[in-house]
Amino acid sequence: MTVAEAPALAVVGAGSLARTLLAGWRRSGVPFPAVTTVSLTAARAAELRADGVTALSVEEDPDAAASAAAAARVVVIAVKPWMVDDVLPAVGAALQPGTIVVSVLAGVRLARLRDLLGTVDVVRVLPNTPSHVNAGFAGIVAGGADASLVGIVRELFAELGDVMDVDEDGLDALTVLSGSGPAFAFLLAEKLAAAAEHQGFGPHDAERIARAVLVGAGALLADSRSSPAELRRRITSLRGVTHHAVEVFEDRDLGSIVIDAADAGLARARELASAPADPVGTTS
Ligand SMILES: NC(=O)C1=CN([C@@H]2O[C@H](COP(=O)(O)OP(=O)(O)OC[C@H]3O[C@@H](n4cnc5c(N)ncnc54)[C@H](OP(=O)(O)O)[C@@H]3O)[C@@H](O)[C@H]2O)C=CC1
Ligand SMILES: O=C(O)[C@@H]1CCC=N1
């Protein structure tokens, strides 16, 4: 993205995902003329300032989100889904013409976002944490937003990885498939490390093995035109070691475990669409 194209950016909500996106954009060198973040706490803002960002907090300035939104051309909303009623009306009231809002919130539908913001220039994007290293995957629902503004958003997320246009049902599905998906891969790495410890390796070497396997398999997948199934077949010698090990996964029906997990995540994404408040009283 060129200097002329890069928009002034505001990010409302400065948690895990917001910082992932900022890291990816910094890494790919997007020349934003200004970046302002808004967190709840002053402590978080201080952390971000140490990274060279203009960081506001609601604790220090109750109007922080409105002032950040007023000065931006792209406003990313990255608070928790159940915070939208508190956060969006003030953002919407401050928006200048020609500004687009990007919601990365799981579940919350465009109709509700438009109502709370009072604008149609809002899109939903569902990114994932590998965006940190520009190996992300994001679904985007453009809705009825201005096409040239949507183009800027699409380009911004293309800096972070692959971008797929979907409808809102597709985005709910991607929330668990590609949004949560990296967590499934990390879970596998954790379990592989635990198996290595079970077979006698110390924790350091066990994690070293698991990391090398996941990183190596990912790199091979990225570099190869072969399907995942074909890459797996090449490791699986007839009546060999892999065959015996994979049979355990098949016997326990790993396929339906993954489908059940995806369905549970999808159900939660749909629930979040209408969740009025944080059901467990925590923001983590
Ligand atoms: N994590 C992920 O991989 C993905 C997350 N998402 C979505 O991204 C959103 C954020 O998730 P995540 O980053 O994990 O959550 P975090 O809890 O890490 O971040 C939430 C942020 O919101 C801030 N905040 C709370 N209240 C306010 C307020 N009133 N005004 C402004 N900021 C406020 C918090 O401030 P403080 O830091 O000071 O507490 C915090 O920085 C969620 O809606 C989630 O569905 C989507 C795809 C992937
Ligand atoms: O767990 C969550 O709700 C968010 C959405 C997808 C990944 N993290």
GROMACS .gro file of N, CA, C and O and ligand atoms in nm, residues 80-81 104 106 126-127 174-176 178-181 268 272, ligand 2:
model
   68
   80LYS      N    1  -1.453  -0.670   2.293
   80LYS     CA    2  -1.527  -0.796   2.301
   80LYS      C    3  -1.669  -0.777   2.246
   80LYS      O    4  -1.726  -0.668   2.256
   81PRO      N    5  -1.727  -0.884   2.190
   81PRO     CA    6  -1.859  -0.869   2.126
   81PRO      C    7  -1.965  -0.808   2.217
   81PRO      O    8  -2.050  -0.733   2.170
  104VAL      N    9  -1.411  -0.649   1.383
  104VAL     CA   10  -1.350  -0.783   1.382
  104VAL      C   11  -1.418  -0.872   1.487
  104VAL      O   12  -1.368  -0.979   1.521
  106ALA      N   13  -1.643  -1.133   1.677
  106ALA     CA   14  -1.711  -1.259   1.647
  106ALA      C   15  -1.861  -1.241   1.666
  106ALA      O   16  -1.905  -1.180   1.764
  126LEU      N   17  -1.298  -1.107   0.973
  126LEU     CA   18  -1.261  -1.203   1.077
  126LEU      C   19  -1.119  -1.250   1.050
  126LEU      O   20  -1.097  -1.341   0.970
  127PRO      N   21  -1.021  -1.184   1.114
  127PRO     CA   22  -0.880  -1.221   1.091
  127PRO      C   23  -0.835  -1.330   1.189
  127PRO      O   24  -0.915  -1.376   1.271
  174LEU      N   25  -1.624  -1.914   0.943
  174LEU     CA   26  -1.480  -1.885   0.944
  174LEU      C   27  -1.430  -1.845   1.083
  174LEU      O   28  -1.313  -1.864   1.116
  175THR      N   29  -1.520  -1.790   1.164
  175THR     CA   30  -1.479  -1.748   1.299
  175THR      C   31  -1.414  -1.865   1.373
  175THR      O   32  -1.309  -1.848   1.435
  176VAL      N   33  -1.474  -1.983   1.359
  176VAL     CA   34  -1.413  -2.098   1.426
  176VAL      C   35  -1.309  -2.166   1.336
  176VAL      O   36  -1.203  -2.207   1.384
  178SER      N   37  -1.108  -2.056   1.066
  178SER     CA   38  -0.980  -1.987   1.049
  178SER      C   39  -0.946  -1.895   1.166
  178SER      O   40  -0.828  -1.871   1.192
  179GLY      N   41  -1.049  -1.844   1.237
  179GLY     CA   42  -1.022  -1.758   1.352
  179GLY      C   43  -0.969  -1.839   1.470
  179GLY      O   44  -0.863  -1.810   1.525
  180SER      N   45  -1.041  -1.946   1.506
  180SER     CA   46  -0.996  -2.033   1.615
  180SER      C   47  -0.895  -2.137   1.565
  180SER      O   48  -0.821  -2.194   1.646
  181GLY      N   49  -0.897  -2.165   1.434
  181GLY     CA   50  -0.817  -2.274   1.377
  181GLY      C   51  -0.671  -2.278   1.424
  181GLY      O   52  -0.621  -2.386   1.459
  268ARG      N   53  -2.135  -2.101   1.937
  268ARG     CA   54  -2.097  -1.989   2.026
  268ARG      C   55  -2.092  -1.857   1.948
  268ARG      O   56  -2.134  -1.753   2.000
  272LEU      N   57  -2.302  -1.528   2.042
  272LEU     CA   58  -2.241  -1.397   2.067
  272LEU      C   59  -2.312  -1.286   1.990
  272LEU      O   60  -2.309  -1.170   2.030
  286LIG     O1   61  -1.236  -1.708   2.063
  286LIG     C1   62  -1.291  -1.609   2.014
  286LIG     O2   63  -1.408  -1.577   2.047
  286LIG     C2   64  -1.222  -1.529   1.908
  286LIG     C3   65  -1.292  -1.540   1.775
  286LIG     C4   66  -1.209  -1.635   1.693
  286LIG     C5   67  -1.083  -1.644   1.766
  286LIG     N1   68  -1.090  -1.584   1.881
   0.00000   0.00000   0.00000
